[in-house]
Amino acid sequence: MADVAKLAGVSRQTVSRVVNGQACVVEATRKKVLDAMDELGFYPSFAGRSLRGGHYGCIGLCMFDITRAGNVATVDGLTSAARACGYAVTLTEFDMSHPVRLKDVARKLAELPVDGMVFNTNRAIEDFEEFEPIAGLPTIIISVRPHAACTTIDSDQKGCSHLAVDYLMRHGHRAIRHIAGPRSSIAAAERAAGWRDALIAAGVDVVEPLVGDWTADSGYELGAKLAQDKDMTALYAGNDQMALGAIVALRDHGIRVPEDVSVVGVDDSLQGTVPHNRLTTIRFDMRERGKRTFDCFFAELLGEREVKHILLPGELVERSTVACVS
């Protein structure tokens, strides 16, 4: 800073004011300081700023499978909200080579220049129940399960299944089958549990679901098996990809959708990628989930200490893959 001040012909205090974005510097002087910084290759110290202000202006985010559509939208929402508050996001993935422990991940994130952290835990976590956040670092967990010490937020996975099943029942369906996501997925387990609960509450027999892997290929394979089920009038798939695969399989076996079998998916991920998308589905606003997650973090950073459990409802998107039972 002394070198910048000398080259620009100003005081070190003026350089400090420019670096910290203070308004009490005339534009001509600000330009001289910025030009001197460029010439000397000087950039503000992240660590130095944190020592003076008490914050790094960065939040750590750790999640499984960054490439999945829902996670991409969540990151988009979180980073947009962070940017609006002058924050950056440090993003990393959980190491799946051994059981995931939040305590270990929190310790590693705490070594980075972050003011707090977010864990996106859509798979099993070994120490979820006993995890204690690090003092002074607000910690938010994206999870459908509540936590004693951390605010949790997620889409309402059971609720979306109730939406789907209730909608199918209003169209006269009772023999509603389910293709579930992989057993490693908490969301898949919650959606399957919601489907089961809705059927039991209505006094309808439950036929054990088939288990896929979220892909359209697995949906096709399981749809071919369900084509042999002569009682089925409706299919609720754990995501849109598997729903799409199942529809193709049913049609390949001479079963019309929706005239013979109605189909509902979850996530609305086909919209914008599959032309003339006709699938009725449950849409989650994953971008809003990311935004609300950052809002929870920022509230804690500002002193809020209330532990919350927030479930964001899904929205039924009616298209043309559901018909009334004839």
GROMACS .gro file of C-alpha atoms in nm:
model
  326
    1MET     CA    1   0.000   0.000   0.000
    2ALA     CA    2   0.294   0.232   0.069
    3ASP     CA    3   0.423   0.171  -0.286
    4VAL     CA    4   0.080   0.240  -0.435
    5ALA     CA    5   0.046   0.558  -0.229
    6LYS     CA    6   0.390   0.679  -0.342
    7LEU     CA    7   0.323   0.609  -0.712
    8ALA     CA    8  -0.022   0.772  -0.700
    9GLY     CA    9   0.100   1.067  -0.494
   10VAL     CA   10  -0.156   1.015  -0.218
   11SER     CA   11  -0.160   0.900   0.144
   12ARG     CA   12  -0.190   0.537   0.255
   13GLN     CA   13  -0.524   0.627   0.412
   14THR     CA   14  -0.652   0.731   0.068
   15VAL     CA   15  -0.537   0.400  -0.081
   16SER     CA   16  -0.719   0.220   0.199
   17ARG     CA   17  -1.039   0.414   0.130
   18VAL     CA   18  -1.023   0.325  -0.241
   19VAL     CA   19  -0.953  -0.042  -0.169
   20ASN     CA   20  -1.250  -0.061   0.068
   21GLY     CA   21  -1.486   0.117  -0.173
   22GLN     CA   22  -1.550   0.418   0.048
   23ALA     CA   23  -1.727   0.709  -0.119
   24CYS     CA   24  -1.522   0.991   0.033
   25VAL     CA   25  -1.261   0.994  -0.248
   26VAL     CA   26  -1.294   1.219  -0.555
   27GLU     CA   27  -1.309   1.028  -0.885
   28ALA     CA   28  -0.983   1.165  -1.025
   29THR     CA   29  -0.793   1.054  -0.714
   30ARG     CA   30  -0.966   0.714  -0.717
   31LYS     CA   31  -0.855   0.663  -1.078
   32LYS     CA   32  -0.494   0.751  -0.992
   33VAL     CA   33  -0.495   0.494  -0.713
   34LEU     CA   34  -0.652   0.222  -0.928
   35ASP     CA   35  -0.403   0.292  -1.209
   36ALA     CA   36  -0.114   0.264  -0.962
   37MET     CA   37  -0.256  -0.065  -0.829
   38ASP     CA   38  -0.273  -0.203  -1.182
   39GLU     CA   39   0.079  -0.092  -1.263
   40LEU     CA   40   0.224  -0.247  -0.947
   41GLY     CA   41   0.007  -0.561  -0.958
   42PHE     CA   42  -0.141  -0.483  -0.617
   43TYR     CA   43  -0.464  -0.650  -0.503
   44PRO     CA   44  -0.638  -0.628  -0.164
   45SER     CA   45  -0.553  -0.902   0.085
   46PHE     CA   46  -0.847  -1.134   0.154
   47ALA     CA   47  -0.702  -1.224   0.493
   48GLY     CA   48  -0.628  -0.862   0.576
   49ARG     CA   49  -0.983  -0.758   0.499
   50SER     CA   50  -1.118  -1.033   0.724
   51LEU     CA   51  -0.896  -0.920   1.013
   52ARG     CA   52  -1.025  -0.564   0.980
   53GLY     CA   53  -1.390  -0.637   0.910
   54GLY     CA   54  -1.438  -0.970   1.083
   55HIS     CA   55  -1.578  -1.140   0.768
   56TYR     CA   56  -1.438  -1.293   0.451
   57GLY     CA   57  -1.748  -1.228   0.240
   58CYS     CA   58  -1.760  -1.593   0.133
   59ILE     CA   59  -1.977  -1.896   0.215
   60GLY     CA   60  -1.867  -2.259   0.177
   61LEU     CA   61  -2.100  -2.501  -0.005
   62CYS     CA   62  -2.050  -2.878  -0.009
   63MET     CA   63  -2.283  -3.108  -0.203
   64PHE     CA   64  -2.321  -3.443  -0.377
   65ASP     CA   65  -2.313  -3.466  -0.759
   66ILE     CA   66  -2.287  -3.104  -0.864
   67THR     CA   67  -2.392  -3.188  -1.223
   68ARG     CA   68  -2.752  -3.297  -1.142
   69ALA     CA   69  -3.012  -3.050  -1.275
   70GLY     CA   70  -3.165  -2.979  -0.934
   71ASN     CA   71  -2.826  -2.912  -0.778
   72VAL     CA   72  -2.724  -2.681  -1.062
   73ALA     CA   73  -3.042  -2.476  -1.008
   74THR     CA   74  -2.981  -2.471  -0.631
   75VAL     CA   75  -2.627  -2.340  -0.683
   76ASP     CA   76  -2.762  -2.077  -0.923
   77GLY     CA   77  -3.014  -1.954  -0.666
   78LEU     CA   78  -2.763  -1.952  -0.382
   79THR     CA   79  -2.491  -1.771  -0.577
   80SER     CA   80  -2.740  -1.512  -0.705
   81ALA     CA   81  -2.857  -1.437  -0.352
   82ALA     CA   82  -2.497  -1.430  -0.230
   83ARG     CA   83  -2.393  -1.190  -0.505
   84ALA     CA   84  -2.675  -0.952  -0.412
   85CYS     CA   85  -2.528  -0.936  -0.060
   86GLY     CA   86  -2.170  -0.895  -0.183
   87TYR     CA   87  -2.081  -1.257  -0.106
   88ALA     CA   88  -1.893  -1.522  -0.301
   89VAL     CA   89  -1.938  -1.901  -0.283
   90THR     CA   90  -1.665  -2.163  -0.239
   91LEU     CA   91  -1.800  -2.487  -0.388
   92THR     CA   92  -1.679  -2.841  -0.323
   93GLU     CA   93  -1.815  -3.197  -0.341
   94PHE     CA   94  -1.848  -3.462  -0.072
   95ASP     CA   95  -1.583  -3.734  -0.100
   96MET     CA   96  -1.777  -4.055  -0.170
   97SER     CA   97  -1.475  -4.284  -0.134
   98HIS     CA   98  -1.563  -4.336   0.234
   99PRO     CA   99  -1.865  -4.269   0.461
  100VAL     CA  100  -1.952  -3.900   0.477
  101ARG     CA  101  -1.918  -3.729   0.815
  102LEU     CA  102  -2.027  -3.367   0.849
  103LYS     CA  103  -1.779  -3.313   1.131
  104ASP     CA  104  -1.487  -3.391   0.898
  105VAL     CA  105  -1.621  -3.181   0.611
  106ALA     CA  106  -1.694  -2.887   0.843
  107ARG     CA  107  -1.338  -2.898   0.976
  108LYS     CA  108  -1.197  -2.881   0.622
  109LEU     CA  109  -1.429  -2.598   0.517
  110ALA     CA  110  -1.339  -2.406   0.834
  111GLU     CA  111  -0.976  -2.402   0.716
  112LEU     CA  112  -1.086  -2.200   0.410
  113PRO     CA  113  -1.171  -1.827   0.408
  114VAL     CA  114  -1.547  -1.872   0.470
  115ASP     CA  115  -1.792  -1.709   0.711
  116GLY     CA  116  -2.019  -2.012   0.727
  117MET     CA  117  -2.121  -2.324   0.538
  118VAL     CA  118  -2.403  -2.509   0.366
  119PHE     CA  119  -2.427  -2.887   0.330
  120ASN     CA  120  -2.654  -3.034   0.062
  121THR     CA  121  -2.720  -3.379   0.211
  122ASN     CA  122  -2.941  -3.574  -0.030
  123ARG     CA  123  -2.766  -3.901   0.065
  124ALA     CA  124  -2.693  -4.081   0.389
  125ILE     CA  125  -2.472  -3.893   0.637
  126GLU     CA  126  -2.302  -4.102   0.905
  127ASP     CA  127  -2.309  -3.840   1.182
  128PHE     CA  128  -2.617  -3.635   1.085
  129GLU     CA  129  -2.789  -3.663   1.423
  130GLU     CA  130  -2.489  -3.592   1.646
  131PHE     CA  131  -2.323  -3.325   1.427
  132GLU     CA  132  -2.250  -2.997   1.608
  133PRO     CA  133  -2.174  -2.687   1.398
  134ILE     CA  134  -1.848  -2.506   1.459
  135ALA     CA  135  -1.894  -2.207   1.690
  136GLY     CA  136  -1.897  -1.877   1.504
  137LEU     CA  137  -1.966  -2.035   1.164
  138PRO     CA  138  -2.338  -2.033   1.071
  139THR     CA  139  -2.424  -2.372   0.921
  140ILE     CA  140  -2.732  -2.454   0.712
  141ILE     CA  141  -2.817  -2.809   0.600
  142ILE     CA  142  -3.023  -2.877   0.289
  143SER     CA  143  -3.218  -3.179   0.413
  144VAL     CA  144  -3.577  -3.300   0.448
  145ARG     CA  145  -3.489  -3.409   0.801
  146PRO     CA  146  -3.485  -3.161   1.092
  147HIS     CA  147  -3.167  -3.113   1.292
  148ALA     CA  148  -3.136  -3.016   1.658
  149ALA     CA  149  -2.863  -2.756   1.613
  150CYS     CA  150  -2.881  -2.642   1.248
  151THR     CA  151  -3.155  -2.489   1.036
  152THR     CA  152  -3.258  -2.731   0.761
  153ILE     CA  153  -3.433  -2.651   0.435
  154ASP     CA  154  -3.546  -2.863   0.140
  155SER     CA  155  -3.826  -2.935  -0.103
  156ASP     CA  156  -4.120  -3.120   0.048
  157GLN     CA  157  -4.050  -3.467  -0.093
  158LYS     CA  158  -4.334  -3.648   0.084
  159GLY     CA  159  -4.572  -3.365   0.009
  160CYS     CA  160  -4.506  -3.387  -0.364
  161SER     CA  161  -4.611  -3.753  -0.361
  162HIS     CA  162  -4.936  -3.664  -0.184
  163LEU     CA  163  -4.998  -3.403  -0.456
  164ALA     CA  164  -4.942  -3.660  -0.731
  165VAL     CA  165  -5.148  -3.939  -0.571
  166ASP     CA  166  -5.437  -3.709  -0.476
  167TYR     CA  167  -5.444  -3.574  -0.831
  168LEU     CA  168  -5.457  -3.926  -0.978
  169MET     CA  169  -5.729  -4.030  -0.733
  170ARG     CA  170  -5.940  -3.730  -0.831
  171HIS     CA  171  -5.927  -3.877  -1.181
  172GLY     CA  172  -6.060  -4.207  -1.050
  173HIS     CA  173  -5.734  -4.403  -1.019
  174ARG     CA  174  -5.677  -4.654  -0.741
  175ALA     CA  175  -5.422  -4.898  -0.887
  176ILE     CA  176  -5.133  -4.648  -0.875
  177ARG     CA  177  -4.788  -4.802  -0.912
  178HIS     CA  178  -4.456  -4.636  -0.832
  179ILE     CA  179  -4.107  -4.637  -0.982
  180ALA     CA  180  -3.875  -4.515  -0.706
  181GLY     CA  181  -3.530  -4.361  -0.731
  182PRO     CA  182  -3.216  -4.536  -0.601
  183ARG     CA  183  -3.203  -4.660  -0.243
  184SER     CA  184  -2.904  -4.435  -0.171
  185SER     CA  185  -3.120  -4.125  -0.227
  186ILE     CA  186  -3.302  -3.966   0.065
  187ALA     CA  187  -3.535  -3.783  -0.177
  188ALA     CA  188  -3.628  -4.113  -0.343
  189ALA     CA  189  -3.706  -4.271  -0.006
  190GLU     CA  190  -3.918  -3.973   0.100
  191ARG     CA  191  -4.113  -3.970  -0.228
  192ALA     CA  192  -4.179  -4.345  -0.200
  193ALA     CA  193  -4.291  -4.303   0.162
  194GLY     CA  194  -4.527  -4.019   0.065
  195TRP     CA  195  -4.678  -4.232  -0.214
  196ARG     CA  196  -4.727  -4.523   0.027
  197ASP     CA  197  -4.878  -4.303   0.299
  198ALA     CA  198  -5.122  -4.144   0.053
  199LEU     CA  199  -5.244  -4.484  -0.069
  200ILE     CA  200  -5.282  -4.622   0.284
  201ALA     CA  201  -5.472  -4.311   0.396
  202ALA     CA  202  -5.714  -4.368   0.107
  203GLY     CA  203  -5.757  -4.736   0.195
  204VAL     CA  204  -5.592  -4.850  -0.129
  205ASP     CA  205  -5.375  -5.159  -0.159
  206VAL     CA  206  -5.001  -5.093  -0.195
  207VAL     CA  207  -4.798  -5.288  -0.451
  208GLU     CA  208  -4.427  -5.265  -0.369
  209PRO     CA  209  -4.250  -5.012  -0.591
  210LEU     CA  210  -3.983  -5.095  -0.847
  211VAL     CA  211  -3.648  -4.923  -0.796
  212GLY     CA  212  -3.464  -4.735  -1.071
  213ASP     CA  213  -3.157  -4.514  -1.085
  214TRP     CA  214  -3.311  -4.181  -1.199
  215THR     CA  215  -3.226  -4.248  -1.566
  216ALA     CA  216  -3.469  -4.280  -1.857
  217ASP     CA  217  -3.313  -4.619  -1.940
  218SER     CA  218  -3.405  -4.757  -1.598
  219GLY     CA  219  -3.753  -4.611  -1.640
  220TYR     CA  220  -3.785  -4.795  -1.971
  221GLU     CA  221  -3.669  -5.126  -1.821
  222LEU     CA  222  -3.911  -5.100  -1.528
  223GLY     CA  223  -4.191  -4.967  -1.749
  224ALA     CA  224  -4.158  -5.284  -1.959
  225LYS     CA  225  -4.209  -5.491  -1.643
  226LEU     CA  226  -4.510  -5.284  -1.539
  227ALA     CA  227  -4.661  -5.334  -1.883
  228GLN     CA  228  -4.744  -5.689  -1.763
  229ASP     CA  229  -4.950  -5.549  -1.471
  230LYS     CA  230  -5.306  -5.571  -1.604
  231ASP     CA  231  -5.454  -5.396  -1.299
  232MET     CA  232  -5.242  -5.081  -1.314
  233THR     CA  233  -5.424  -4.770  -1.429
  234ALA     CA  234  -5.168  -4.510  -1.323
  235LEU     CA  235  -4.794  -4.479  -1.269
  236TYR     CA  236  -4.617  -4.229  -1.044
  237ALA     CA  237  -4.246  -4.210  -1.126
  238GLY     CA  238  -3.984  -4.072  -0.888
  239ASN     CA  239  -3.853  -3.827  -1.147
  240ASP     CA  240  -3.931  -3.712  -1.501
  241GLN     CA  241  -3.648  -3.904  -1.665
  242MET     CA  242  -3.780  -4.238  -1.539
  243ALA     CA  243  -4.135  -4.131  -1.623
  244LEU     CA  244  -4.031  -4.059  -1.982
  245GLY     CA  245  -3.856  -4.397  -2.014
  246ALA     CA  246  -4.160  -4.576  -1.871
  247ILE     CA  247  -4.396  -4.401  -2.116
  248VAL     CA  248  -4.187  -4.518  -2.411
  249ALA     CA  249  -4.181  -4.875  -2.275
  250LEU     CA  250  -4.558  -4.880  -2.218
  251ARG     CA  251  -4.625  -4.756  -2.570
  252ASP     CA  252  -4.381  -5.011  -2.713
  253HIS     CA  253  -4.597  -5.276  -2.544
  254GLY     CA  254  -4.914  -5.140  -2.698
  255ILE     CA  255  -5.032  -4.951  -2.389
  256ARG     CA  256  -5.158  -4.599  -2.458
  257VAL     CA  257  -5.069  -4.306  -2.234
  258PRO     CA  258  -5.293  -4.163  -2.095
  259GLU     CA  259  -5.588  -4.357  -2.241
  260ASP     CA  260  -5.485  -4.689  -2.081
  261VAL     CA  261  -5.236  -4.580  -1.814
  262SER     CA  262  -5.185  -4.232  -1.674
  263VAL     CA  263  -4.833  -4.117  -1.577
  264VAL     CA  264  -4.706  -3.846  -1.340
  265GLY     CA  265  -4.341  -3.755  -1.278
  266VAL     CA  266  -4.149  -3.528  -1.042
  267ASP     CA  267  -3.908  -3.234  -1.098
  268ASP     CA  268  -4.017  -3.089  -1.438
  269SER     CA  269  -3.661  -3.140  -1.566
  270LEU     CA  270  -3.778  -3.225  -1.921
  271GLN     CA  271  -3.919  -2.880  -1.986
  272GLY     CA  272  -3.697  -2.700  -2.234
  273THR     CA  273  -3.503  -3.016  -2.325
  274VAL     CA  274  -3.772  -3.251  -2.461
  275PRO     CA  275  -3.971  -3.096  -2.748
  276HIS     CA  276  -4.348  -3.082  -2.702
  277ASN     CA  277  -4.317  -3.206  -2.345
  278ARG     CA  278  -4.655  -3.347  -2.242
  279LEU     CA  279  -4.567  -3.499  -1.903
  280THR     CA  280  -4.777  -3.404  -1.603
  281THR     CA  281  -4.538  -3.356  -1.313
  282ILE     CA  282  -4.460  -3.194  -0.979
  283ARG     CA  283  -4.228  -2.895  -1.014
  284PHE     CA  284  -3.986  -2.783  -0.744
  285ASP     CA  285  -3.835  -2.436  -0.760
  286MET     CA  286  -3.477  -2.541  -0.691
  287ARG     CA  287  -3.345  -2.193  -0.759
  288GLU     CA  288  -3.572  -2.059  -0.485
  289ARG     CA  289  -3.440  -2.334  -0.257
  290GLY     CA  290  -3.087  -2.206  -0.311
  291LYS     CA  291  -3.193  -1.845  -0.252
  292ARG     CA  292  -3.377  -1.931   0.069
  293THR     CA  293  -3.076  -2.131   0.188
  294PHE     CA  294  -2.849  -1.827   0.157
  295ASP     CA  295  -3.114  -1.610   0.326
  296CYS     CA  296  -3.108  -1.849   0.626
  297PHE     CA  297  -2.729  -1.831   0.640
  298PHE     CA  298  -2.726  -1.451   0.619
  299ALA     CA  299  -2.990  -1.420   0.891
  300GLU     CA  300  -2.770  -1.628   1.123
  301LEU     CA  301  -2.467  -1.420   1.029
  302LEU     CA  302  -2.660  -1.113   1.142
  303GLY     CA  303  -2.741  -1.272   1.476
  304GLU     CA  304  -3.057  -1.481   1.434
  305ARG     CA  305  -3.026  -1.796   1.645
  306GLU     CA  306  -3.360  -1.969   1.587
  307VAL     CA  307  -3.323  -2.323   1.447
  308LYS     CA  308  -3.584  -2.383   1.176
  309HIS     CA  309  -3.702  -2.672   0.958
  310ILE     CA  310  -3.830  -2.537   0.626
  311LEU     CA  311  -4.003  -2.749   0.360
  312LEU     CA  312  -4.082  -2.579   0.029
  313PRO     CA  313  -4.396  -2.716  -0.142
  314GLY     CA  314  -4.402  -2.850  -0.495
  315GLU     CA  315  -4.638  -2.730  -0.768
  316LEU     CA  316  -4.856  -2.958  -0.981
  317VAL     CA  317  -4.798  -2.895  -1.352
  318GLU     CA  318  -5.090  -3.035  -1.553
  319ARG     CA  319  -5.017  -3.141  -1.908
  320SER     CA  320  -5.163  -3.438  -2.095
  321THR     CA  321  -5.041  -3.770  -1.952
  322VAL     CA  322  -5.331  -3.814  -1.707
  323ALA     CA  323  -5.686  -3.913  -1.800
  324CYS     CA  324  -5.990  -4.015  -1.601
  325VAL     CA  325  -6.049  -4.386  -1.548
  326SER     CA  326  -6.311  -4.496  -1.798
   0.00000   0.00000   0.00000
